[in-house]
JSON list of C-alpha atoms in Angstrom, two decimals:
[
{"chain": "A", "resi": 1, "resn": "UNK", "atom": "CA", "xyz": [0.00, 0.00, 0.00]},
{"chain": "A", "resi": 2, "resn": "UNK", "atom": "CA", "xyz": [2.84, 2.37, 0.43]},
{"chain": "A", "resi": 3, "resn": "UNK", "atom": "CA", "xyz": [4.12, 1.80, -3.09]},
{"chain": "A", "resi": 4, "resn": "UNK", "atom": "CA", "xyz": [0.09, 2.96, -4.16]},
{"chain": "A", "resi": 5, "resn": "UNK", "atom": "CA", "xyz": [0.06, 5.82, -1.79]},
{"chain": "A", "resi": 6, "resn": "UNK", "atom": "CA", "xyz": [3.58, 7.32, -3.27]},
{"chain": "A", "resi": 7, "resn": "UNK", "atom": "CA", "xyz": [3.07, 6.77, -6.65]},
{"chain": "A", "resi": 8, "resn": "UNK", "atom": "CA", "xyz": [-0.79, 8.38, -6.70]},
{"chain": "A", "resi": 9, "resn": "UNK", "atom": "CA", "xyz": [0.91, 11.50, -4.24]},
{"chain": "A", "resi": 10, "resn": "UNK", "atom": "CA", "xyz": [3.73, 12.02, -7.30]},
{"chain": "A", "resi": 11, "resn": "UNK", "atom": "CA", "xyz": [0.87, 11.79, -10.19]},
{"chain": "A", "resi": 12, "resn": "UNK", "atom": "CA", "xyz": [-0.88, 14.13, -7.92]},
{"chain": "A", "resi": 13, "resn": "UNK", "atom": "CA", "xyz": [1.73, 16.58, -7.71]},
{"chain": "A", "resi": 14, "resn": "UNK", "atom": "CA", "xyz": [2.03, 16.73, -11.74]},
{"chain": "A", "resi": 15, "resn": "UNK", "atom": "CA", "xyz": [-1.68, 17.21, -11.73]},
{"chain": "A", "resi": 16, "resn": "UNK", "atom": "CA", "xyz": [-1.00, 20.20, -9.18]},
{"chain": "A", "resi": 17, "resn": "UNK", "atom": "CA", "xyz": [1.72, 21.56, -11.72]},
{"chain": "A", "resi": 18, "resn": "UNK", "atom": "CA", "xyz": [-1.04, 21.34, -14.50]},
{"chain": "A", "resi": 19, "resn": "UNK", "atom": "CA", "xyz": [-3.54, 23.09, -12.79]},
{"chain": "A", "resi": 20, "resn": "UNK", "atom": "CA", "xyz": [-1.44, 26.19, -12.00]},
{"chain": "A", "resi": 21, "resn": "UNK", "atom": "CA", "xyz": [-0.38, 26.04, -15.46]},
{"chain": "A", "resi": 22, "resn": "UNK", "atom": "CA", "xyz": [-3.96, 26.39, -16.65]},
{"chain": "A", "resi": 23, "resn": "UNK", "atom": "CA", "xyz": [-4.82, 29.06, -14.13]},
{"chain": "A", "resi": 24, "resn": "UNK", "atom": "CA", "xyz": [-1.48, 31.00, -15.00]},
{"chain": "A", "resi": 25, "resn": "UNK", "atom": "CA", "xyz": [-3.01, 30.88, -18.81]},
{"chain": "A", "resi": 26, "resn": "UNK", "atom": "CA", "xyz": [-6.41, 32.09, -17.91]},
{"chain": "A", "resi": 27, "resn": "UNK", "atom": "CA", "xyz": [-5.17, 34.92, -15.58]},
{"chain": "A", "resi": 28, "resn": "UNK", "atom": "CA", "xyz": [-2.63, 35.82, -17.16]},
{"chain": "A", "resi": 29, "resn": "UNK", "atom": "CA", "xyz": [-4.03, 39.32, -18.67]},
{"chain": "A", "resi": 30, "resn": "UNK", "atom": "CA", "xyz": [-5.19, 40.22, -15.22]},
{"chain": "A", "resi": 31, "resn": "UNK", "atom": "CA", "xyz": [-1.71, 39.89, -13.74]},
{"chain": "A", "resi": 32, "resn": "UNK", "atom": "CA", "xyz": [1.01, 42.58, -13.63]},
{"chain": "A", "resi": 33, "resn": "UNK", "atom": "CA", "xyz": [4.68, 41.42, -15.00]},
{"chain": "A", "resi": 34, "resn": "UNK", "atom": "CA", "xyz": [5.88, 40.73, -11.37]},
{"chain": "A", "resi": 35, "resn": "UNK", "atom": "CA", "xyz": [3.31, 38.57, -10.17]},
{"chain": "A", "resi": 36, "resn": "UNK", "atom": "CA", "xyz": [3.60, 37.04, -13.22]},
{"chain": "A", "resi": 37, "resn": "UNK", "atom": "CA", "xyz": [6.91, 36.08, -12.63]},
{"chain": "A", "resi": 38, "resn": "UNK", "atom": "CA", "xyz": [6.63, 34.70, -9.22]},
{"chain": "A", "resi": 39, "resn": "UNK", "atom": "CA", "xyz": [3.65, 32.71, -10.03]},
{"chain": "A", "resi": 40, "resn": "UNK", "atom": "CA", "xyz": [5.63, 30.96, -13.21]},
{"chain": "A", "resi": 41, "resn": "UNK", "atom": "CA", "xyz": [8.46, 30.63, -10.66]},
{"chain": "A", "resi": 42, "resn": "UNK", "atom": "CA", "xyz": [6.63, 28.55, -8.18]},
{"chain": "A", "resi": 43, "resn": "UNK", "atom": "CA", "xyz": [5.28, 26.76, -11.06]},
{"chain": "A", "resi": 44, "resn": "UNK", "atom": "CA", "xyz": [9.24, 25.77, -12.44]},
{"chain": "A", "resi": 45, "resn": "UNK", "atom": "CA", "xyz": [10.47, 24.89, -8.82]},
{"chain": "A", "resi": 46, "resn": "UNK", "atom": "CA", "xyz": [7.11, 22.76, -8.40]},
{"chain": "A", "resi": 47, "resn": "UNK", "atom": "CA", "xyz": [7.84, 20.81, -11.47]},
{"chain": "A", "resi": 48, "resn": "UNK", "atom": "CA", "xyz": [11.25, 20.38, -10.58]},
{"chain": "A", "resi": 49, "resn": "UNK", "atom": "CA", "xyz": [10.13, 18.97, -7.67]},
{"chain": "A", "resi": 50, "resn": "UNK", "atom": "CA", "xyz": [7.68, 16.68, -9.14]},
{"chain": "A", "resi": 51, "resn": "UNK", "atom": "CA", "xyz": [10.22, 15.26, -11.40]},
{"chain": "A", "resi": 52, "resn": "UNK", "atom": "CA", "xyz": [12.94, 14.90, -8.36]},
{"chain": "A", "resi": 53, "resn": "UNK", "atom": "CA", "xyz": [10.39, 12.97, -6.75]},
{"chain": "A", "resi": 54, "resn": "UNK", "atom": "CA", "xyz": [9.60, 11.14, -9.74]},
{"chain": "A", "resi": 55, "resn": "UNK", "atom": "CA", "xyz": [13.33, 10.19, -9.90]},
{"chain": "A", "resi": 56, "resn": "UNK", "atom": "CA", "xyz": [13.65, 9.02, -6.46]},
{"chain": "A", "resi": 57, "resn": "UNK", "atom": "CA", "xyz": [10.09, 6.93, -6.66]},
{"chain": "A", "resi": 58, "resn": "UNK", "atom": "CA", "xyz": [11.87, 5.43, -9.80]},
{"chain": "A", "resi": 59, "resn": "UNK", "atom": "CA", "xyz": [14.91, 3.99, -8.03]},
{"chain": "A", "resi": 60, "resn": "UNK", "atom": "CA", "xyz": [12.99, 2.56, -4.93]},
{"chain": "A", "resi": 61, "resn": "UNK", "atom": "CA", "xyz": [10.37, 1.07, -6.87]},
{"chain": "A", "resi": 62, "resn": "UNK", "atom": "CA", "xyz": [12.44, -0.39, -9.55]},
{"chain": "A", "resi": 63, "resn": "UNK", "atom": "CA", "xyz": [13.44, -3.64, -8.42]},
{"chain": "A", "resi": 64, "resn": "UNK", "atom": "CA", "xyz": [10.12, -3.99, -7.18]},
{"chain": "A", "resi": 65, "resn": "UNK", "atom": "CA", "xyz": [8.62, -3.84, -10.09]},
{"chain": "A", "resi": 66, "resn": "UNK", "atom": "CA", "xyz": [11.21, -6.06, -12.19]},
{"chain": "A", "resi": 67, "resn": "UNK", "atom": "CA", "xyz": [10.67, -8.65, -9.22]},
{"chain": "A", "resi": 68, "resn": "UNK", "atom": "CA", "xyz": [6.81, -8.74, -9.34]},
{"chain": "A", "resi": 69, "resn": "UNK", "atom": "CA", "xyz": [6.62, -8.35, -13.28]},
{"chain": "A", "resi": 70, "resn": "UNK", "atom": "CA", "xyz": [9.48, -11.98, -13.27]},
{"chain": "A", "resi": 71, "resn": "UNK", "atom": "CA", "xyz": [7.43, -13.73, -10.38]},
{"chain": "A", "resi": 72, "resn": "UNK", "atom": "CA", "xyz": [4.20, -13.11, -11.40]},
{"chain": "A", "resi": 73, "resn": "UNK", "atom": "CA", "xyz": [4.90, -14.41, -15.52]},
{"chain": "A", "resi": 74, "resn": "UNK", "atom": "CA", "xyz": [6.51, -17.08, -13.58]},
{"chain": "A", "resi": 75, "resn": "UNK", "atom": "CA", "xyz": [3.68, -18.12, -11.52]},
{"chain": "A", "resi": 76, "resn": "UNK", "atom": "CA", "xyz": [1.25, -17.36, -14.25]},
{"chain": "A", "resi": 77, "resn": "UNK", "atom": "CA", "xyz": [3.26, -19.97, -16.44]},
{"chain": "A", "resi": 78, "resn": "UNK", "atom": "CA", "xyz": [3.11, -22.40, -13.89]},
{"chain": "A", "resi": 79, "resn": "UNK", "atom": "CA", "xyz": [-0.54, -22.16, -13.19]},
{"chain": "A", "resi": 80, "resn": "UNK", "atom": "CA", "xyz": [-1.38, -22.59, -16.92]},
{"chain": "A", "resi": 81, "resn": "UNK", "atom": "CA", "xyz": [1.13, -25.40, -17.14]},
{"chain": "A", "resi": 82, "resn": "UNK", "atom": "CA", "xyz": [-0.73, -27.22, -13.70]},
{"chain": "A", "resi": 83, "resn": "UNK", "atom": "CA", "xyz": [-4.45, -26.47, -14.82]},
{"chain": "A", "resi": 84, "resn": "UNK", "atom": "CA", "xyz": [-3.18, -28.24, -18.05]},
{"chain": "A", "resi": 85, "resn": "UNK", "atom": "CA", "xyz": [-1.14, -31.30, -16.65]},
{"chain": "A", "resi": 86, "resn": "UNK", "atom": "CA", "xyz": [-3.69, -32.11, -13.27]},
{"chain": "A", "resi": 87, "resn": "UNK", "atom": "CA", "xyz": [-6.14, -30.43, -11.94]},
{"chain": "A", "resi": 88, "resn": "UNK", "atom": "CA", "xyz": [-7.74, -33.35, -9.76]},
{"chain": "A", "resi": 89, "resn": "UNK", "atom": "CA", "xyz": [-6.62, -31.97, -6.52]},
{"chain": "A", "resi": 90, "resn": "UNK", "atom": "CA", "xyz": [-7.02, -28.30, -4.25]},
{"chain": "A", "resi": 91, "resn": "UNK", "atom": "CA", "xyz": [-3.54, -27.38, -5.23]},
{"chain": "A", "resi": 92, "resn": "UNK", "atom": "CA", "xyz": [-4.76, -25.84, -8.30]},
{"chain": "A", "resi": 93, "resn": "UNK", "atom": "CA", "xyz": [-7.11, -24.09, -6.83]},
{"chain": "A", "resi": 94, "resn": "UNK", "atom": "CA", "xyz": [-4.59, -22.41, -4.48]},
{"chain": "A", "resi": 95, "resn": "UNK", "atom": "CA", "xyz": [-2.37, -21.71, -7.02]},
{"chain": "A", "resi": 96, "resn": "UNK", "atom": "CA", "xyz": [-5.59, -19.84, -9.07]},
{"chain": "A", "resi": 97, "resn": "UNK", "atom": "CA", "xyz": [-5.75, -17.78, -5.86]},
{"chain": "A", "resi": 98, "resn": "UNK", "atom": "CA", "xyz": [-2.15, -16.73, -5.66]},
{"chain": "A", "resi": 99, "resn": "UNK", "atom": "CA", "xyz": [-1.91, -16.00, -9.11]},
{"chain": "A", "resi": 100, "resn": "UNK", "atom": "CA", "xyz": [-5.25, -13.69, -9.20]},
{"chain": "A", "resi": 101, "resn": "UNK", "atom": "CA", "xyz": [-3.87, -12.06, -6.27]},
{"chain": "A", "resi": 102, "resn": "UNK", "atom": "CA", "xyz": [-0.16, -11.24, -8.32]},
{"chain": "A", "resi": 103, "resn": "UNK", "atom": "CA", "xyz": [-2.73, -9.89, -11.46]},
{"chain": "A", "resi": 104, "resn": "UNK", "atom": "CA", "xyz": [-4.28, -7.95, -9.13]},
{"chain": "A", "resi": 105, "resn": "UNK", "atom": "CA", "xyz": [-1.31, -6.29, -7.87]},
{"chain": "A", "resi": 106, "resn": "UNK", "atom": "CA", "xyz": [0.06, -5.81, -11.41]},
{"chain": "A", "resi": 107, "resn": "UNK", "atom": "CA", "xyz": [-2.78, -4.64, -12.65]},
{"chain": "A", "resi": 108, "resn": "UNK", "atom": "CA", "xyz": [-2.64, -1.75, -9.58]},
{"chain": "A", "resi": 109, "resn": "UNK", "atom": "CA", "xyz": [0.71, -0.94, -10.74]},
{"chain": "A", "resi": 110, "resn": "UNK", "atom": "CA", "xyz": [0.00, -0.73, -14.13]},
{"chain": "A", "resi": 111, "resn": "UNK", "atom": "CA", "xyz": [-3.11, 1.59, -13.91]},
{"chain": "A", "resi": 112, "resn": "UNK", "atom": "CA", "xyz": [-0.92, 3.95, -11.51]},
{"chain": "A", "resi": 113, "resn": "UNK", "atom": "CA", "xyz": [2.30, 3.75, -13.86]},
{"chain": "A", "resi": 114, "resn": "UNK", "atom": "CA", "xyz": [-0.41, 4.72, -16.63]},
{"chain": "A", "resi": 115, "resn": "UNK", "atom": "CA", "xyz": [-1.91, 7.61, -14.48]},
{"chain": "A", "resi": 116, "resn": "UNK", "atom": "CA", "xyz": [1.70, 8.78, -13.83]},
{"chain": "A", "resi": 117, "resn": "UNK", "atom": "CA", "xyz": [3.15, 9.20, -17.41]},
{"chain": "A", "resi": 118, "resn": "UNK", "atom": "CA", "xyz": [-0.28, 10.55, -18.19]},
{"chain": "A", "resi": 119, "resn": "UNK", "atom": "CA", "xyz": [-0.03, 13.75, -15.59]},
{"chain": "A", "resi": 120, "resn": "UNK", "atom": "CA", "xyz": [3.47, 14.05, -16.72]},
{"chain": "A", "resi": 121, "resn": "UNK", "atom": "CA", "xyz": [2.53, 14.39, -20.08]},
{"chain": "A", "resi": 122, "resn": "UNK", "atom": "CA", "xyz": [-0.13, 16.77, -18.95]},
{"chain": "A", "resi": 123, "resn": "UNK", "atom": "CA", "xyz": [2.02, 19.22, -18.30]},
{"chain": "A", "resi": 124, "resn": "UNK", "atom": "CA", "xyz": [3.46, 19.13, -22.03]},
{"chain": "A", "resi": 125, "resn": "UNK", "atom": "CA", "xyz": [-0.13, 20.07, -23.32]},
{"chain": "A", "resi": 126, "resn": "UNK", "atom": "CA", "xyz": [-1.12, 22.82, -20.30]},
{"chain": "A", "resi": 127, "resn": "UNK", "atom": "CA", "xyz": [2.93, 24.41, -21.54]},
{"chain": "A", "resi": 128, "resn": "UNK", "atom": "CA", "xyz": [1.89, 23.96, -24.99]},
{"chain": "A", "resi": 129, "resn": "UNK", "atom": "CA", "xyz": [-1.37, 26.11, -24.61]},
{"chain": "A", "resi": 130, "resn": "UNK", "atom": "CA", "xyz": [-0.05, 28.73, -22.87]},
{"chain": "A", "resi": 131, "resn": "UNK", "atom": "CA", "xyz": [-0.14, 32.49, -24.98]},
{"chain": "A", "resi": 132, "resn": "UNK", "atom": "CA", "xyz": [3.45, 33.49, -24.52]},
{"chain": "A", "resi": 133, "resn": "UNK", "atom": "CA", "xyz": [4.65, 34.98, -27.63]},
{"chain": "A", "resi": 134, "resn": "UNK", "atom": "CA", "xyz": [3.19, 38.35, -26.04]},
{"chain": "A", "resi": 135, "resn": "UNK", "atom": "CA", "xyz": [5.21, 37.82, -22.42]},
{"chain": "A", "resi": 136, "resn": "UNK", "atom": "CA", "xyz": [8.16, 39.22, -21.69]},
{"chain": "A", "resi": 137, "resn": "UNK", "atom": "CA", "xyz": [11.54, 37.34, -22.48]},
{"chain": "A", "resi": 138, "resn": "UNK", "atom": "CA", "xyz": [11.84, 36.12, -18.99]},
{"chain": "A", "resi": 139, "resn": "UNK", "atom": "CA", "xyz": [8.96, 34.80, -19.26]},
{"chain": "A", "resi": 140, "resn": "UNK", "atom": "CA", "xyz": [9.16, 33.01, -22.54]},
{"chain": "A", "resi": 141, "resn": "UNK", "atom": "CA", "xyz": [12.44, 31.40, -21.39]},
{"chain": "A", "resi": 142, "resn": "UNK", "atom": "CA", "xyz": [11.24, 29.68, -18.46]},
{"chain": "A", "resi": 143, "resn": "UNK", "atom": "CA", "xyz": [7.88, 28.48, -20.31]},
{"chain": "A", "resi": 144, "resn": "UNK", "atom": "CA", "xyz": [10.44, 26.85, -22.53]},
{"chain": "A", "resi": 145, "resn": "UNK", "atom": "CA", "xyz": [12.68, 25.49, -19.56]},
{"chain": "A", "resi": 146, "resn": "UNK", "atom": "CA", "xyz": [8.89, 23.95, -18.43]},
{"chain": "A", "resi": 147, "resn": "UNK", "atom": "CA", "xyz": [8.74, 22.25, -21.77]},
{"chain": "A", "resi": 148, "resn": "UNK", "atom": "CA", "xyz": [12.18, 21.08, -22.14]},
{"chain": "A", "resi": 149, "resn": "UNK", "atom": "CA", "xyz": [11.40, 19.45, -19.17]},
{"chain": "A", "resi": 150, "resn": "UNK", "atom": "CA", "xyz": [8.10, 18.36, -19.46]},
{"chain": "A", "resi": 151, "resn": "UNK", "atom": "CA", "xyz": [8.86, 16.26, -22.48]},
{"chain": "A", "resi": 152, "resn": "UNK", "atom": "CA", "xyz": [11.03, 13.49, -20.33]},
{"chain": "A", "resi": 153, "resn": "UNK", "atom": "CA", "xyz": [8.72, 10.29, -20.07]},
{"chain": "A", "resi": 154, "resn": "UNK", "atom": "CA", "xyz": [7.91, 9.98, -16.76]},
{"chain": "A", "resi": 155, "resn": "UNK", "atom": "CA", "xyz": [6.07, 6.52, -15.54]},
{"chain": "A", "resi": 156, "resn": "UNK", "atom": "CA", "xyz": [7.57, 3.61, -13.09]},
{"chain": "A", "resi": 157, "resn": "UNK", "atom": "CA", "xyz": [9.92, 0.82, -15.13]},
{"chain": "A", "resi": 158, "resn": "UNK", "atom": "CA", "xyz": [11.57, -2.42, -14.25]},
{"chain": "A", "resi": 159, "resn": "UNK", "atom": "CA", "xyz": [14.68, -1.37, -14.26]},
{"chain": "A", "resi": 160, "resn": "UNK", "atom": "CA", "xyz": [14.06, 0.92, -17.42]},
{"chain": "A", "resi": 161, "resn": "UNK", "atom": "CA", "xyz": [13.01, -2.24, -19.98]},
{"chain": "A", "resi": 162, "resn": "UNK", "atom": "CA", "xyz": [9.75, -2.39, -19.06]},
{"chain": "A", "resi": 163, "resn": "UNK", "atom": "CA", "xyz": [7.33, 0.67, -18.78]},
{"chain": "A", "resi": 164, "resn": "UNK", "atom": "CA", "xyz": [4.29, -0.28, -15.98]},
{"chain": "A", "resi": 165, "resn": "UNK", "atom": "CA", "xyz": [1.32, 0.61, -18.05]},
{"chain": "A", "resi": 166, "resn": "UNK", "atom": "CA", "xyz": [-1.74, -1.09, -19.01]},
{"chain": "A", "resi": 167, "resn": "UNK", "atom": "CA", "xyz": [-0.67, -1.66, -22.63]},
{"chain": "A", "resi": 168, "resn": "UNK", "atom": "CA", "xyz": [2.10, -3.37, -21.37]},
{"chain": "A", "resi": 169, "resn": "UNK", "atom": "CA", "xyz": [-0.17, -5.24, -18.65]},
{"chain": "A", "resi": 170, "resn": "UNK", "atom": "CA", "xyz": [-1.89, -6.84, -21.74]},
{"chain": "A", "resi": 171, "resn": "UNK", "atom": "CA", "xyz": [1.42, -7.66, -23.64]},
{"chain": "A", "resi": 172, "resn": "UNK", "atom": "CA", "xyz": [2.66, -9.01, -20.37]},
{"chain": "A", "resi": 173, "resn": "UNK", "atom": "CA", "xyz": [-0.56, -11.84, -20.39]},
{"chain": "A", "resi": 174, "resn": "UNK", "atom": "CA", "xyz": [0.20, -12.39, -23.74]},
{"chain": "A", "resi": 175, "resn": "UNK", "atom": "CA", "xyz": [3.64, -13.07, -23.54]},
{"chain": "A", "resi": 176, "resn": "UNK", "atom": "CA", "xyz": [2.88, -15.54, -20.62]},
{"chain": "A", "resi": 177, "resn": "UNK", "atom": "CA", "xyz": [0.62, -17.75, -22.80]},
{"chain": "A", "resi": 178, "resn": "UNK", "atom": "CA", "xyz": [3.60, -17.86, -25.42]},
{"chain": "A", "resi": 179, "resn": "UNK", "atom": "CA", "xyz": [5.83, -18.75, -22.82]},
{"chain": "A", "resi": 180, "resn": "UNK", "atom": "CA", "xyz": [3.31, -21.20, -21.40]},
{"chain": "A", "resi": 181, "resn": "UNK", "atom": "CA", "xyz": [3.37, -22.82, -25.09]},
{"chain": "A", "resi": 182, "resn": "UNK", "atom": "CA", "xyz": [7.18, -22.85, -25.13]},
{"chain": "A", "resi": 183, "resn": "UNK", "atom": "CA", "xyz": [7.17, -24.57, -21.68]},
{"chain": "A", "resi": 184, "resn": "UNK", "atom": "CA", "xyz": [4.31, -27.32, -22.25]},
{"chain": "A", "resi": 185, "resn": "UNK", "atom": "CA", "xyz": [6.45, -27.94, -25.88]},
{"chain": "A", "resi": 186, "resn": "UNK", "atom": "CA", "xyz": [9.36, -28.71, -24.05]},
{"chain": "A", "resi": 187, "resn": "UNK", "atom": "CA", "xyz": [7.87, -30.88, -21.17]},
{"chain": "A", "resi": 188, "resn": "UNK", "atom": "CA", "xyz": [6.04, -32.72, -23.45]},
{"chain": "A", "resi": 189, "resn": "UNK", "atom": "CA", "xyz": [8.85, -34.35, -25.47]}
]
């Protein structure tokens, strides 16, 4: 639960960067040059922030992720190959158990990696709209700094190879069942 809590607190805190980014946009005629200013400043130390945090969310959760993506294809394999060899006894229906419990958790993860790079990129678009070619040059530079930045991906990996997303969550069941097919060839000779 603490891996869900951190990783929906960072998404929230791109949303957060969005939002002012929008309001900045609508207010913007209303605002004299020096408020102006301050207001994009907080805005390019709170996305700085949001992708420090991102960075440091990335490194713990890393070798979690690689570990539960490995273990759960694993299991998944294993499950398929049991249901398909015997299924005459409780242990299978244990092992159906454990394995919806790993989808579960995968499929968490993947819906929260996909909510992450999506508030990330968020802040791409909100940049994009903004009206600056009438700003001062002060202004216009740290817009661009915002959108130099704001087109890193952002989103959780295993170990950078494998983006958590729910694309990937359906490739991943996929690539089980052809594993699954390798494995039952290879048993059965």
């Amino acid at each position: 639960m603490l891996y869900y809590g951190v990783l929906k607190y960072v998404a929230l805190m791109f949303k957060l960067v969005a939002v002012r980014i929008r309001l900045l946009n609508h207010r913007k005629a209303h605002m004299s040059a020096a408020l102006l200013e301050r207001e994009l400043d907080v805005i390019v130390r709170s996305h700085y922030m949001a992708l420090e945090c991102a960075d440091i969310l990335e490194e713990i959760i890393s070798p979690v992720i690689l570990i539960h993506f490995v273990g759960c294809v694993i299991t998944w394999c294993l499950l398929i190959l049991y249901i398909t060899m015997d299924s005459s006894d409780i242990g299978g229906l244990n092992m159906i158990v454990i394995c919806q419990i790993m989808a579960l958790e995968m499929m968490v993860f993947s819906f929260l990696g996909s909510e992450l790079s999506d508030t990330s990129a968020s802040i791409a678009r909100e940049i994009y709209n903004i009206d600056w070619y009438d700003t001062p040059l002060t202004f216009q530079k740290k817009v661009l700094l915002i959108s130099v930045r704001a087109q890193k991906t952002v989103g959780i990996t295993a170990f950078k190879f494998y983006f958590s997303s729910v694309e990937k969550f359906g490739k991943t069941i996929q690539s089980t069942y052809s594993f699954y097919l390798v494995v039952k060839k290879i048993i059965a000779k």
